[in-house]
Structures are given as C-alpha cells and as structure tokens.
Coordinates of C-alpha atoms in Angstrom, one line a residue:
Chain A
M1 CA 90.2 115.1 93.2
V2 CA 92.6 114.3 90.2
E3 CA 93.0 117.3 88.0
W4 CA 93.2 115.6 84.4
V5 CA 95.0 117.6 81.7
R6 CA 95.8 117.1 78.2
V7 CA 99.2 119.2 76.7
R8 CA 98.1 121.1 73.5
A9 CA 99.6 119.2 70.7
D10 CA 100.8 122.4 68.8
M11 CA 104.2 122.9 67.2
P12 CA 104.6 126.9 67.1
P13 CA 108.0 128.4 66.2
G14 CA 110.1 130.2 68.7
H15 CA 111.1 129.8 72.1
V16 CA 108.9 127.1 73.8
R17 CA 109.4 125.4 77.1
T18 CA 106.9 122.5 76.6
P19 CA 108.9 119.3 75.3
V20 CA 107.9 118.0 72.2
Y21 CA 107.5 114.5 73.4
L22 CA 105.0 115.4 75.9
R23 CA 102.6 117.7 73.3
G24 CA 99.3 115.7 73.1
K25 CA 99.9 113.8 76.0
T26 CA 97.2 113.4 78.9
G27 CA 98.3 113.7 82.6
W28 CA 97.4 114.7 86.0
V29 CA 98.3 117.6 88.1
E30 CA 101.1 116.7 90.7
R31 CA 101.1 119.9 92.2
H32 CA 100.4 123.8 91.3
L33 CA 103.6 125.7 91.5
G34 CA 101.9 129.5 91.2
P35 CA 102.4 132.2 88.5
F36 CA 105.8 132.7 86.8
P37 CA 106.7 135.2 84.2
N38 CA 105.9 133.5 80.8
P39 CA 109.2 132.5 79.4
E40 CA 107.8 132.3 75.8
A41 CA 107.4 136.0 76.1
L42 CA 110.3 137.0 78.0
A43 CA 112.5 135.6 75.5
Y44 CA 111.6 138.1 73.0
G45 CA 111.9 141.1 75.3
H46 CA 108.0 141.2 76.1
D47 CA 107.2 141.5 79.9
G48 CA 105.9 138.0 80.3
T49 CA 102.9 138.2 82.3
P50 CA 102.8 135.7 85.1
T51 CA 101.0 132.4 84.0
P52 CA 100.3 129.4 86.1
L53 CA 102.8 126.9 86.4
M54 CA 102.2 123.2 87.2
R55 CA 103.8 120.1 87.3
I56 CA 102.1 117.2 85.5
R57 CA 102.5 113.8 85.8
F58 CA 102.3 111.3 82.9
T59 CA 102.7 107.5 83.0
M60 CA 105.3 106.1 80.7
S61 CA 102.4 104.1 78.8
E62 CA 100.8 107.3 78.0
I63 CA 104.2 108.9 76.5
W64 CA 105.7 105.8 74.9
G65 CA 102.5 103.4 74.4
T66 CA 101.3 100.6 76.4
D67 CA 104.0 98.2 75.4
T68 CA 106.6 100.2 77.0
A69 CA 108.6 98.3 79.6
H70 CA 107.4 99.7 82.8
P71 CA 104.0 101.4 81.9
D72 CA 103.6 102.4 85.4
D73 CA 106.9 104.4 86.0
T74 CA 106.3 108.1 85.5
V75 CA 107.6 111.3 84.2
D76 CA 106.9 114.7 85.9
A77 CA 107.2 118.2 84.1
E78 CA 106.7 121.6 84.6
I79 CA 103.9 122.9 82.1
Y80 CA 102.6 126.4 81.6
A81 CA 98.6 126.6 82.0
H82 CA 98.3 128.1 78.3
W83 CA 99.8 124.8 77.1
L84 CA 97.1 122.9 79.0
E85 CA 93.5 122.0 78.3
N86 CA 91.3 120.5 81.1
I87 CA 89.9 117.3 80.4
E88 CA 87.4 115.3 82.5
Q89 CA 89.1 111.9 82.6
P90 CA 91.9 110.4 80.6
H91 CA 91.1 108.7 77.1
A92 CA 90.6 104.9 77.2
P93 CA 93.8 103.2 76.5
Chain B
M1 CA 166.8 101.8 72.4
P2 CA 165.6 102.7 68.9
H3 CA 163.8 105.7 68.9
D4 CA 159.9 104.8 67.8
H5 CA 158.4 107.8 66.3
H6 CA 154.6 108.1 67.1
E7 CA 152.9 111.2 66.0
N8 CA 151.0 113.0 68.9
L9 CA 152.4 110.5 72.0
S10 CA 154.3 111.6 74.8
P11 CA 157.4 109.6 75.7
S12 CA 155.6 107.2 77.8
G13 CA 152.8 106.6 75.2
H14 CA 149.9 108.7 76.1
P15 CA 148.3 110.9 73.7
Y16 CA 149.2 114.7 74.4
R17 CA 146.1 116.8 75.0
A18 CA 145.4 119.3 72.1
D19 CA 146.3 122.7 72.7
N20 CA 143.4 125.2 72.9
D21 CA 144.8 127.8 70.9
H22 CA 142.2 127.9 67.9
P23 CA 140.9 131.4 67.3
L24 CA 137.9 132.6 69.6
T25 CA 134.4 131.3 68.5
Y26 CA 131.6 133.7 67.7
W27 CA 130.0 133.1 71.0
Q28 CA 133.3 133.7 73.1
Q29 CA 134.0 137.0 71.0
M30 CA 130.2 137.9 71.8
E31 CA 130.7 137.1 75.5
I32 CA 133.9 139.2 75.8
A33 CA 132.4 142.0 73.9
I34 CA 129.3 142.2 76.2
R35 CA 131.2 141.8 79.5
E36 CA 133.8 144.6 78.4
L37 CA 130.8 146.9 77.5
L38 CA 128.9 146.3 80.9
I39 CA 132.3 147.1 82.8
E40 CA 132.9 150.3 80.5
K41 CA 129.2 151.4 81.0
G42 CA 129.5 150.9 84.7
V43 CA 126.7 148.3 84.9
T44 CA 129.2 146.0 86.8
T45 CA 132.9 145.7 87.5
A46 CA 135.6 143.1 86.8
A47 CA 135.7 142.7 90.6
E48 CA 132.1 141.5 90.7
I49 CA 132.4 139.4 87.9
N50 CA 135.2 137.6 89.5
G51 CA 133.6 137.3 92.9
Q52 CA 130.6 135.7 91.1
I53 CA 132.8 133.1 89.6
D54 CA 134.6 132.6 92.9
L55 CA 131.0 132.1 94.6
M56 CA 129.9 129.7 92.3
D57 CA 133.0 127.7 92.2
S58 CA 132.9 127.7 96.3
R59 CA 129.6 125.7 95.7
S60 CA 129.8 122.0 95.9
P61 CA 127.8 118.8 96.3
A62 CA 128.7 119.0 100.0
N63 CA 126.0 121.8 100.4
G64 CA 123.6 119.6 99.1
A65 CA 124.9 116.6 101.3
A66 CA 124.5 118.7 104.5
V67 CA 120.8 119.4 103.4
V68 CA 120.3 115.8 102.8
A69 CA 121.9 114.8 106.2
R70 CA 119.7 117.4 108.2
A71 CA 116.6 115.7 106.2
W72 CA 117.5 112.3 107.6
T73 CA 118.0 113.3 111.2
D74 CA 115.7 116.2 111.7
P75 CA 111.9 115.3 110.8
A76 CA 110.7 118.8 111.2
F77 CA 113.4 120.2 108.8
R78 CA 112.4 117.1 106.5
S79 CA 109.0 118.1 106.4
A80 CA 109.7 121.9 105.7
L81 CA 112.1 120.6 102.8
L82 CA 109.4 118.8 101.3
K83 CA 107.1 121.7 101.4
D84 CA 109.5 124.4 100.4
A85 CA 113.0 123.2 99.5
S86 CA 114.0 126.9 98.6
A87 CA 113.1 128.2 102.2
A88 CA 114.2 125.3 104.0
S89 CA 117.7 125.3 102.2
K90 CA 118.0 128.9 103.0
D91 CA 117.4 128.6 106.5
M92 CA 120.3 126.3 106.5
G93 CA 122.5 129.1 105.3
F94 CA 122.4 128.0 101.6
D95 CA 121.1 130.8 100.0
I96 CA 120.1 129.6 96.5
G97 CA 119.2 132.9 94.9
P98 CA 116.3 133.3 92.9
L99 CA 116.0 129.6 92.0
R100 CA 113.2 127.4 93.1
L101 CA 113.9 124.2 94.5
I102 CA 111.9 121.0 94.8
A103 CA 112.9 118.1 96.9
V104 CA 111.6 115.0 96.0
E105 CA 112.1 111.8 98.5
N106 CA 113.1 108.6 97.6
T107 CA 111.7 105.6 99.7
P108 CA 111.7 101.8 99.5
N109 CA 109.0 101.8 96.7
I110 CA 110.0 104.8 94.7
H111 CA 113.1 106.1 93.2
N112 CA 113.5 109.5 91.6
I113 CA 115.6 110.8 88.9
I114 CA 116.2 114.2 87.7
V115 CA 116.9 115.3 84.1
C116 CA 116.4 118.5 82.0
T117 CA 115.6 117.3 78.5
L118 CA 115.1 121.0 77.0
C119 CA 118.6 122.1 78.0
S120 CA 120.6 121.2 81.4
C121 CA 118.9 122.9 84.3
Y122 CA 120.6 122.0 87.1
P123 CA 120.6 123.1 90.9
R124 CA 124.1 124.8 90.5
N125 CA 123.6 127.1 93.7
L126 CA 123.2 124.1 95.9
L127 CA 125.3 121.2 94.0
G128 CA 128.1 123.1 92.1
L129 CA 128.7 122.6 88.6
P130 CA 127.0 119.8 86.8
P131 CA 128.8 116.8 85.6
D132 CA 129.4 116.7 81.9
W133 CA 126.9 113.5 81.4
Y134 CA 124.1 115.5 82.9
K135 CA 124.5 117.8 79.7
S136 CA 124.9 115.0 77.2
R137 CA 122.2 114.6 74.5
A138 CA 122.2 110.7 75.5
Y139 CA 121.6 111.2 79.0
R140 CA 118.8 113.8 78.4
S141 CA 116.8 111.9 75.6
R142 CA 117.3 108.5 77.0
T143 CA 116.4 109.4 80.9
V144 CA 112.8 110.0 80.3
K145 CA 112.1 107.0 77.7
E146 CA 114.4 104.4 79.4
P147 CA 115.2 105.3 82.8
R148 CA 115.8 102.0 84.3
K149 CA 118.5 101.2 81.4
V150 CA 120.2 104.8 82.1
L151 CA 120.3 104.0 86.0
A152 CA 121.7 100.4 85.5
E153 CA 124.8 101.8 83.4
F154 CA 125.3 104.1 86.3
G155 CA 125.1 100.7 88.6
V156 CA 121.9 101.2 90.1
L157 CA 119.5 98.2 89.7
L158 CA 115.9 98.5 90.9
P159 CA 113.6 95.7 91.1
P160 CA 110.3 95.8 88.9
E161 CA 108.0 96.6 92.1
T162 CA 110.0 99.8 92.6
T163 CA 108.3 102.9 90.8
V164 CA 110.7 105.0 88.8
R165 CA 109.6 108.6 88.8
V166 CA 111.4 110.9 86.4
H167 CA 111.2 114.6 86.9
D168 CA 111.8 116.7 83.7
S169 CA 113.2 120.2 84.9
T170 CA 111.7 122.3 82.2
A171 CA 110.9 125.6 83.3
D172 CA 111.6 127.3 86.9
M173 CA 112.2 124.7 89.1
R174 CA 115.3 123.0 90.3
Y175 CA 115.3 119.6 91.9
I176 CA 117.1 117.4 94.6
V177 CA 116.9 113.8 95.2
I178 CA 116.6 113.0 99.2
P179 CA 118.2 109.3 98.5
N180 CA 117.3 106.6 101.2
R181 CA 119.2 106.7 104.2
P182 CA 121.2 103.5 104.4
A183 CA 120.7 101.1 107.0
G184 CA 123.3 100.6 109.9
T185 CA 123.8 104.5 110.4
E186 CA 121.2 104.8 113.0
N187 CA 123.5 106.4 115.5
W188 CA 125.5 108.2 113.1
S189 CA 126.2 112.2 113.5
E190 CA 124.7 114.7 110.8
K191 CA 128.5 115.4 109.7
A192 CA 129.3 111.7 109.3
L193 CA 125.7 111.1 107.3
A194 CA 126.8 114.3 104.9
D195 CA 130.2 112.5 104.1
L196 CA 128.1 109.8 102.7
V197 CA 125.8 111.4 100.6
T198 CA 127.1 111.4 96.8
R199 CA 126.6 114.2 94.2
D200 CA 125.1 111.3 92.2
S201 CA 122.6 110.2 94.6
M202 CA 121.1 113.5 94.8
I203 CA 120.6 113.5 91.2
G204 CA 119.1 110.0 91.3
T205 CA 121.8 108.4 89.4
G206 CA 123.5 106.8 92.6
I207 CA 122.4 105.3 95.4
I208 CA 124.2 105.2 99.0
E209 CA 125.5 101.9 100.0
A210 CA 125.3 100.6 103.4
P211 CA 128.6 101.6 105.2
Q212 CA 131.0 98.5 105.7
V213 CA 131.4 97.6 109.1
P214 CA 134.8 97.7 109.9

C-alpha cells in the first residue's frame, strides 16, 4: 500500500537537512531506511536521538508544477520522519 | 623577431597559472590548528593522518566499476547489491566504512542520476574524489529541476518515454548507478566489462556505449 506523506512547509533556522524545494510537497515512501541519529541535533552537539529516515519520491509535476516539461520524471530524497506528515491521499492536481 | 611583451603569458602564448602563495585563509588556519592540537594531545598521529589521505587517494572509480561488472555477470550479487549495496560491496572487498550505499539500476525505460543539492555528498569510499562539476552550484540546482537538459549537456540524450529518476543525496545515504550493460558484450569477462564502466555512468551523467566491433 502506498504511504503518502507531505513534507512540512516550515522554515526553521539552523542546520536542516530537508531541501527547501521539497518543503510543503507531497510524495510517497519509496523505502524505509531505518533510524539514523538526527543530524539537526548532532550539529549542535546533542545526542541526536535516532529518528526514522525514509526515501520519499516526488513527481516533477508536484515539485515544479503541471506545466513542467516531463511531469512524470521523479526526484527521490531522504527525509527524516519529524519532517513528514501522513496524509490519506495526495491533493487533487 | 620582435619581442612582443604580453602580460601573464608564457613564451608560447599560454597564460601562466597563478601562484597560490596568498596568505592562509581562516579555514586553512583552523584546519592546521585543529590537526596540530589532535597530534599534540595524542588523539592521532601525523602518520595516521597521512595513511588516511593515502587510503582515500587510492580509491578510484575502478572500484565502483568492478562492482558494476560483477552485478552485470552475477545475478545473485546483483540482487544482493540492490538489497544492501554497502554489505554487497564490502563482501567484494570494498569496505566503504560507515557509509550506507544504495545502488539504483538503469533499465531500458528508467535512467537514474545522482545529485546532492544541499552540499556534495558522494560515495568517495567507492568512487574516489568527486569531479569538480558535481560540487558546482549549477549542477546541484539544475539537476533536480531540468535533469534532461543537464544530461543533454553531458551528451546523454534520452527519449521521452524513458523515465528520469533523480536521487537527491540529502542525508545519510550515498548512491551508485548501475548503468545498462551495452549490447555486444555477452561473452565478455568481468574484467573487460569493468574497463568499460565510466565514473560518469555510475553518477548517471554518462551512458556506456556499445563497444565497436574491430
């Protein structure tokens, strides 16, 4: 079953591993990678409690709009769980 | 022959390379200071540091090429590589350290390309030092938005029916593309196949041309 997720649209200051161009975008879990130390905490000398990391797949049309040249091409990126919100299904195009 | 004086040009007309004898930058000084402190406090030694530099310099795309050639010729290894690329590479003798590696496979309908938009993550332990263009802002920003244009500039022209999958190496994983095995290599040895595999084909910015029949 496809797990749909939306990347949080927040813009917090500091060391953040979630690319800005993917924030607020909807994709699906390509694979689960397991827990990894949270780099946003490690960067400031904290323990970095292990946090689930997932590879999320986005379509070009979701990221760049439906008039993009090749809407069905995809971008995969690793996103930490605390940046993701579960959603039931993607928003209508 | 009249002597034409050209500023900064060699007698043959080529520009001289600038001497890099400018003062140390802030970060160069910081690196030296921390390295010397680590040695003075006995945390590491100069020999250990040199050993690590030599080890990294010894890594080259030939390591990745050997992994690709094995994946082409050994179905069990190919499955293991796609399942857990770090473990499969380690089994071949390429210990990629604490790095986690993911292998993504090109097919006749799918072309994969690797980028790191946030910085320049690269599987150095398997492919050696990254090419300068991989670290450029242009490559990093354009590959996720117009990958086919970037690929075309590398000479890789893909038909519209091929799906392009961009992999943005944003966190803890590193990536290697398993390129398509070229036609006409059915009876080739693993070693001969490895010689065909290019660094760019394992980043996804190159494809491997079918060998010319002599």
